[in-house]
mmCIF file of C-alpha atoms in Angstrom:
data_model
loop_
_atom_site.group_PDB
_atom_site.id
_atom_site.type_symbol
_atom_site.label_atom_id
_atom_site.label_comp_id
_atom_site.label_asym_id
_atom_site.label_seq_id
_atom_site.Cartn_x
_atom_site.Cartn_y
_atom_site.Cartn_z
ATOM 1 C CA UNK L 1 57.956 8.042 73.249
ATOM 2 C CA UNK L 2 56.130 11.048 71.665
ATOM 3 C CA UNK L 3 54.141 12.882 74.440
ATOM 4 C CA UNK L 4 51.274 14.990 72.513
ATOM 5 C CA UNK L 5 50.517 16.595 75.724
ATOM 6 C CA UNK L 6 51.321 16.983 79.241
ATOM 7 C CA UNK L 7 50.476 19.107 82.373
ATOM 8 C CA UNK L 8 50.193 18.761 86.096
ATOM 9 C CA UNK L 9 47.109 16.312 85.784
ATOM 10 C CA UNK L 10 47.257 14.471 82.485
ATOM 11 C CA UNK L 11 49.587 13.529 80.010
ATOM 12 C CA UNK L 12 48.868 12.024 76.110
ATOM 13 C CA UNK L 13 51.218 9.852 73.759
ATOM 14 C CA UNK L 14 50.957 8.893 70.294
ATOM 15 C CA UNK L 15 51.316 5.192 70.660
ATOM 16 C CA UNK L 16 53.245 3.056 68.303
ATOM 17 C CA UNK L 17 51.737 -0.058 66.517
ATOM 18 C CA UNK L 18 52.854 -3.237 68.352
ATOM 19 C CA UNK L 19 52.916 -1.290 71.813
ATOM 20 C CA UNK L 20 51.366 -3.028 74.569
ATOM 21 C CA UNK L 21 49.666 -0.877 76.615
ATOM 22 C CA UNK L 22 48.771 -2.347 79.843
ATOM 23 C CA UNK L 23 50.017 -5.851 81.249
ATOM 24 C CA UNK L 24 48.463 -8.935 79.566
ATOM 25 C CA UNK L 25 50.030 -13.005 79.865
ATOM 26 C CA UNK L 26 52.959 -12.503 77.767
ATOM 27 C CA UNK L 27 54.338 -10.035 81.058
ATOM 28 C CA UNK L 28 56.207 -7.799 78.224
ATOM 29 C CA UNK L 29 56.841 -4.160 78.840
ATOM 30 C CA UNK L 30 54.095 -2.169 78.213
ATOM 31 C CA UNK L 31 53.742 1.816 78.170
ATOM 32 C CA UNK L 32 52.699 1.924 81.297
ATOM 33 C CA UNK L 33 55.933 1.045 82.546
ATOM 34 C CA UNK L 34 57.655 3.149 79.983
ATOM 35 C CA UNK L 35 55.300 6.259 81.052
ATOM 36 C CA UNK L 36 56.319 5.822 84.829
ATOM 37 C CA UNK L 37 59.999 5.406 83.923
ATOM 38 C CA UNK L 38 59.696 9.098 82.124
ATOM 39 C CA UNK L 39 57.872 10.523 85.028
ATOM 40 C CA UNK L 40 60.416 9.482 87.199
ATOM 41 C CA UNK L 41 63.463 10.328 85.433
ATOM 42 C CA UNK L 42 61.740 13.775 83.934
ATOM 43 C CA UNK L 43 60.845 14.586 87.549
ATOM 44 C CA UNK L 44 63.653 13.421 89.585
ATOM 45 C CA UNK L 45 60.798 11.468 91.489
ATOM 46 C CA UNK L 46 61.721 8.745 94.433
ATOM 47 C CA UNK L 47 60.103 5.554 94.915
ATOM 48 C CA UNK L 48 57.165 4.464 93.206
ATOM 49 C CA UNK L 49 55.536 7.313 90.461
ATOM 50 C CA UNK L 50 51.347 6.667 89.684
ATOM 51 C CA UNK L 51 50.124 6.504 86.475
ATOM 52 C CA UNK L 52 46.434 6.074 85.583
ATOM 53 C CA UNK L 53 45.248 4.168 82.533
ATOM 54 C CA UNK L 54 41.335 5.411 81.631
ATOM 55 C CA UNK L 55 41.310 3.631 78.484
ATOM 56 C CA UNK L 56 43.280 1.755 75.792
ATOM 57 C CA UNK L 57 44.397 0.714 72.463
ATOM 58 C CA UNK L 58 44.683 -2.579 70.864
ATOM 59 C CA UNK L 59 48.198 -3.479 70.604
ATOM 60 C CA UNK L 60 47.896 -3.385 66.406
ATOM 61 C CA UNK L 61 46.391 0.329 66.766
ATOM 62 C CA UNK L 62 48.763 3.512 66.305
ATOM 63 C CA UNK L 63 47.733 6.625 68.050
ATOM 64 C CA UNK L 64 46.565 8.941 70.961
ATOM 65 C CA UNK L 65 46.635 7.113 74.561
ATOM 66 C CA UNK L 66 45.341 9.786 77.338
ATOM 67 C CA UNK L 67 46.714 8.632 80.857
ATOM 68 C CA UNK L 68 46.161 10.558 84.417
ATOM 69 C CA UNK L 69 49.355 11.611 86.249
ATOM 70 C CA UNK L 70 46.948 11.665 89.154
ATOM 71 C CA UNK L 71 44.442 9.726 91.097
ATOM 72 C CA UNK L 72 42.015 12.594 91.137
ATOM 73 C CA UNK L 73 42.412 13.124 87.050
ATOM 74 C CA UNK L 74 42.291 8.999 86.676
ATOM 75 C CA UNK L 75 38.858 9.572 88.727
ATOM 76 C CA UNK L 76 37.317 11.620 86.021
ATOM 77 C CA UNK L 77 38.662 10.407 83.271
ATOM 78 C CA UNK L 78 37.134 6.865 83.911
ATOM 79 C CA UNK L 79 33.826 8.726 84.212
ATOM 80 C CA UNK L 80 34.273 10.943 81.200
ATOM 81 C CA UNK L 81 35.375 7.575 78.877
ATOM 82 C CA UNK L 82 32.114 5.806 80.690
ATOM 83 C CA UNK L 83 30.160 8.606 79.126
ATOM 84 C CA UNK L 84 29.947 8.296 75.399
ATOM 85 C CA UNK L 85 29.490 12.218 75.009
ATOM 86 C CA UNK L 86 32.021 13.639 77.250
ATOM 87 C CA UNK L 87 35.549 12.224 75.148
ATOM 88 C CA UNK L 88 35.070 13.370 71.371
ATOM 89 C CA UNK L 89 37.325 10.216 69.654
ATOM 90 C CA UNK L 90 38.362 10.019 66.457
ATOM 91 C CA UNK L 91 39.955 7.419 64.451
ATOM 92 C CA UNK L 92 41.286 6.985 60.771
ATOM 93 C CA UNK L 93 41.248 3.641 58.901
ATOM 94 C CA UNK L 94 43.086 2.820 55.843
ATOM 95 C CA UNK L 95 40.207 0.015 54.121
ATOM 96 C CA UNK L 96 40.620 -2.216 50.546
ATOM 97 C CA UNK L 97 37.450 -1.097 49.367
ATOM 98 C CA UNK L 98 35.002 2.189 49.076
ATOM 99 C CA UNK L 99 32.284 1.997 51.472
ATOM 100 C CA UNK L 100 28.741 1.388 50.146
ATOM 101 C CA UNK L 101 27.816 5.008 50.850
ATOM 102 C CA UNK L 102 30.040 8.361 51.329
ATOM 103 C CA UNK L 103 29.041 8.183 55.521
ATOM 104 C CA UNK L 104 26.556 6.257 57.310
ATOM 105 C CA UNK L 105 25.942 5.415 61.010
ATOM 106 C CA UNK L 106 26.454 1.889 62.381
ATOM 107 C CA UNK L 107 24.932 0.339 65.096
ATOM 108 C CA UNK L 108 25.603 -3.279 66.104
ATOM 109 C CA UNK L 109 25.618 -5.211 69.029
ATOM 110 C CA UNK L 110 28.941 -6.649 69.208
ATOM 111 C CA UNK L 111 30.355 -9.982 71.932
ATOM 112 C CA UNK L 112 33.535 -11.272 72.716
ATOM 113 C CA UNK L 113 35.021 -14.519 72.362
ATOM 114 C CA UNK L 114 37.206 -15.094 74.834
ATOM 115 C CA UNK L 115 39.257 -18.188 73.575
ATOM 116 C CA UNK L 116 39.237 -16.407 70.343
ATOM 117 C CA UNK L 117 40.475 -12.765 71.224
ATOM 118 C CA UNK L 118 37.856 -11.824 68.683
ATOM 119 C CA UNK L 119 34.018 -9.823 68.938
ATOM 120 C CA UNK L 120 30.829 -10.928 66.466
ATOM 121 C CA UNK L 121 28.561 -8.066 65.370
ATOM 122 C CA UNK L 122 24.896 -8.835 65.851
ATOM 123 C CA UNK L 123 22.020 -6.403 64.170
ATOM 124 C CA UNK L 124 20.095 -6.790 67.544
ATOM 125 C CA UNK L 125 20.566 -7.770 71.202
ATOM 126 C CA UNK L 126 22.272 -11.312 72.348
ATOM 127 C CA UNK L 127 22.829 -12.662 75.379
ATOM 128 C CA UNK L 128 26.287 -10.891 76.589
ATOM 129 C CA UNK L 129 26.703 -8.256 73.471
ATOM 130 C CA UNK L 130 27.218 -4.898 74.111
ATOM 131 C CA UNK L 131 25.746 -2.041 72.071
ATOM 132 C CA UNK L 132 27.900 -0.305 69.863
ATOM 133 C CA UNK L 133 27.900 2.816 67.409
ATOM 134 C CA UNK L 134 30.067 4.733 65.672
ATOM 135 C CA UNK L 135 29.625 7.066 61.925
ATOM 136 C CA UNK L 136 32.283 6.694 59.516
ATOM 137 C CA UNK L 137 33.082 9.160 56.828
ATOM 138 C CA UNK L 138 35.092 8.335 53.127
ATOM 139 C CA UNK L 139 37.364 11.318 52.838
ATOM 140 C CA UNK L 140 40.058 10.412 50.616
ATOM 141 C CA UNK L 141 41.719 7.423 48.173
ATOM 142 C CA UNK L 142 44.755 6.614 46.409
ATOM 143 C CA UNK L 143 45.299 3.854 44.410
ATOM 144 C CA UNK L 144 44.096 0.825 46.553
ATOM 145 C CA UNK L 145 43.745 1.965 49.282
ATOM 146 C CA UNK L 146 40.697 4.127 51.095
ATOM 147 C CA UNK L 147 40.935 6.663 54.336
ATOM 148 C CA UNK L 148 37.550 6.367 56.538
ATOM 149 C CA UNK L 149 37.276 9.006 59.509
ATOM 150 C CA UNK L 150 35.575 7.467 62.279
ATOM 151 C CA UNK L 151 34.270 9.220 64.807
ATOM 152 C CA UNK L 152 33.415 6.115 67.789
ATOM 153 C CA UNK L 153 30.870 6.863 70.471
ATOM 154 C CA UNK L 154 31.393 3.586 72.355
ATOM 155 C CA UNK L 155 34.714 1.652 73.380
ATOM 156 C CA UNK L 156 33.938 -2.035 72.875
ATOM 157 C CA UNK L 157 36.679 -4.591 71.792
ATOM 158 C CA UNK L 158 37.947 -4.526 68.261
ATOM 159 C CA UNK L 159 34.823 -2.067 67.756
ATOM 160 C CA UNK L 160 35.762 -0.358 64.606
ATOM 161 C CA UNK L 161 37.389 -3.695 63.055
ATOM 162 C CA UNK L 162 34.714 -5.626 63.386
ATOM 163 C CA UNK L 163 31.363 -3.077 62.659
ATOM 164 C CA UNK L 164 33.505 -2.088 59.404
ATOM 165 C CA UNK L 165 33.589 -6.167 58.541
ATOM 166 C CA UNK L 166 30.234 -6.530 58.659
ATOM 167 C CA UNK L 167 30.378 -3.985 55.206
ATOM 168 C CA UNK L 168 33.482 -6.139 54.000
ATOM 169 C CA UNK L 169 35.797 -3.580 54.773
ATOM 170 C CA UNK L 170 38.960 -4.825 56.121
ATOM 171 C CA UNK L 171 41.721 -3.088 57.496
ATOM 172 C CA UNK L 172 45.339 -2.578 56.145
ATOM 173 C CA UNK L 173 46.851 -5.643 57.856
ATOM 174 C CA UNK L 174 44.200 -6.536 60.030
ATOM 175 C CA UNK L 175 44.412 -10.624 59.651
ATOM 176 C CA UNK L 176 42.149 -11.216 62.456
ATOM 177 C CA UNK L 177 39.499 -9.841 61.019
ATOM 178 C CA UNK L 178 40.049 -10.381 56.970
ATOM 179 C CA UNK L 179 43.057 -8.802 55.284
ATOM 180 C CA UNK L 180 44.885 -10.983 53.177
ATOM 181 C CA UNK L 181 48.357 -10.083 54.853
ATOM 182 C CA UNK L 182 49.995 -8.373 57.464
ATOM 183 C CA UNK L 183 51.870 -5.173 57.611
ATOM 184 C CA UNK L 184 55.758 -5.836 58.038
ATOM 185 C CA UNK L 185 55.303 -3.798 61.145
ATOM 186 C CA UNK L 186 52.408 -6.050 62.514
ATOM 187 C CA UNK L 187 50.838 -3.531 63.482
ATOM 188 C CA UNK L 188 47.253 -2.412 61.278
ATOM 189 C CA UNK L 189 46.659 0.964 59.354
ATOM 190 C CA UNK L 190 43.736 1.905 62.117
ATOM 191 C CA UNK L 191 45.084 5.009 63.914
ATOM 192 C CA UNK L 192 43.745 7.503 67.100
ATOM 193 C CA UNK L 193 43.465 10.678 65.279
ATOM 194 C CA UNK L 194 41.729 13.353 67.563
ATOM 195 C CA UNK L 195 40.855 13.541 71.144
ATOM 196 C CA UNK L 196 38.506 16.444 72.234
ATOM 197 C CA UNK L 197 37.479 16.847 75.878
ATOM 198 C CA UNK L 198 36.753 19.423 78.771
ATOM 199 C CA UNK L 199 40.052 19.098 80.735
ATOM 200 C CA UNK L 200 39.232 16.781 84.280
ATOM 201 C CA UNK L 201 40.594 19.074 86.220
ATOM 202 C CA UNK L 202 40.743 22.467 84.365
ATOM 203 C CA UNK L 203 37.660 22.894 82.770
ATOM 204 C CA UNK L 204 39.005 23.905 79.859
ATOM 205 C CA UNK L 205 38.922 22.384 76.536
ATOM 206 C CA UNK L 206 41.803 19.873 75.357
ATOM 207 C CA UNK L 207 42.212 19.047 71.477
ATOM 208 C CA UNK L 208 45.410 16.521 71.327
ATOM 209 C CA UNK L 209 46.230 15.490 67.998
ATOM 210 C CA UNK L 210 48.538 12.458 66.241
ATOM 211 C CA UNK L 211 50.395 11.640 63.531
ATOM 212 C CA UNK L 212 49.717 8.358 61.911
ATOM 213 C CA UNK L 213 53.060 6.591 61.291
ATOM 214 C CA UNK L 214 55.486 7.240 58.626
ATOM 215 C CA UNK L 215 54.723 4.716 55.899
ATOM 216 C CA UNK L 216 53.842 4.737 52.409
ATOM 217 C CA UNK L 217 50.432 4.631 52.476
ATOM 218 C CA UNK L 218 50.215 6.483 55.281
ATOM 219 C CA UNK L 219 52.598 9.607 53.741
ATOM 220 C CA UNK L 220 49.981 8.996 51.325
ATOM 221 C CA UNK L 221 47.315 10.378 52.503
ATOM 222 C CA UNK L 222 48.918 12.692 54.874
ATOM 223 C CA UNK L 223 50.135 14.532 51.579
ATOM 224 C CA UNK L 224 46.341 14.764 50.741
ATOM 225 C CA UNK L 225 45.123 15.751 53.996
ATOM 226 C CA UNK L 226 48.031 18.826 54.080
ATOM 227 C CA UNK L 227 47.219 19.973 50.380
ATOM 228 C CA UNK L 228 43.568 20.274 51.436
ATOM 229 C CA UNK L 229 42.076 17.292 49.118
ATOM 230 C CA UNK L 230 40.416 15.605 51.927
ATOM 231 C CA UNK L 231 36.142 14.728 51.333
ATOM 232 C CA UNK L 232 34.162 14.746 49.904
ATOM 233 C CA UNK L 233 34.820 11.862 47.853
ATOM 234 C CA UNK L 234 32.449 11.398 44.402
ATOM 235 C CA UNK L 235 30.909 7.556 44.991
ATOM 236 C CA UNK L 236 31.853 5.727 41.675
#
């Protein structure tokens, strides 16, 4: 488990694709449980350790999870995630195709099927869709492959997967929602890059960064991003 950052109140991991993070019907292991094992070992705690879960990542999704070590962090943090402009998020997403324009805003209404596992983007309001918004930015490609940074100012399910469908963008490896295959790792190329908040407890302000995984694609356009050849890309 790679912790990004930890103190008295909160602590942040970069997730792995194909983690679970909270309980769901298969009853696997999730990183909950890991996180609560680590607290407890770490700080030679007895009996039962808490661990707060403000938000989450689907289980395809690589990247930052922020958790509260306390009930009094796990208070504000629900309230910070429940306001869009508290929690700066930012995601990267490895697409098949250039976007129609170098950034753009979207704005959907998206609702989830339930049998399905799987949200519809609607251009305006439907019975049980939530709004949803987020601006996406092209800032690098390689061969067939192009690197959007997201920055999401809502939390709905499978947000950015399915907003970036309705401009036939899929996802490295996202089956559910249009790539031709999966990833041998099953997990997709859609990663928690940044999180930037005032601290819960603190007041102070918190920038927790991750590493995408280590693949080739990935190593990619990590080598761009360290040699400075990130955006703006020239639409073609």
């Amino acid at each position: 488990m790679e912790i990004l950052y930890e103190d008295n109140h909160i602590i942040a991991v970069n997730k792995a694709c194909g983690e679970l993070v909270q309980s769901d019907i298969t009853d696997e292991r999730t990183l909950v449980d890991d996180m609560k094992d680590y607290l407890k070992e770490k700080y030679n705690k007895p009996g039962n350790v808490f661990v707060g879960l403000p938000h989450r990542l689907d289980r395809p999704t690589s990247g930052i999870v922020l958790l509260a070590k306390t009930g009094k962090a796990l208070e504000r943090l629900n309230l910070m995630f429940s306001n869009r402009d508290q929690i700066h998020k930012t995601y990267w997403a490895v697409v098949n195709k250039r976007p129609p324009k170098h950034s753009d805003t979207l704005e959907h209404y998206l609702r989830k099927n339930q049998t399905k596992n799987k949200s519809y983007a609607h251009p305006h309001p439907v019975p049980g869709a939530k709004y949803a918004r987020l601006t996406y930015r092209h800032v690098a490609s390689i061969e067939k492959y192009h690197l959007l940074e997201i920055e999401l100012f809502t939390g709905r399910h499978h947000q950015i997967r399915v907003q970036l469908g309705t401009l036939n963008l899929r996802i490295k490896g996202d089956l559910k929602y249009g790539f031709p295959r999966v990833n041998e790792n099953k997990g997709i190329h859609l990663h928690a890059r940044k999180l930037e908040f005032i601290h819960p407890v603190k007041k102070t302000l918190v920038t927790i960064i991750a590493e995408p995984p280590s693949d080739k694609v990935w190593n990619e356009f990590i080598k761009l991003f360290r040699e400075n050849q990130f955006s703006p890309v020239i639409p073609v």
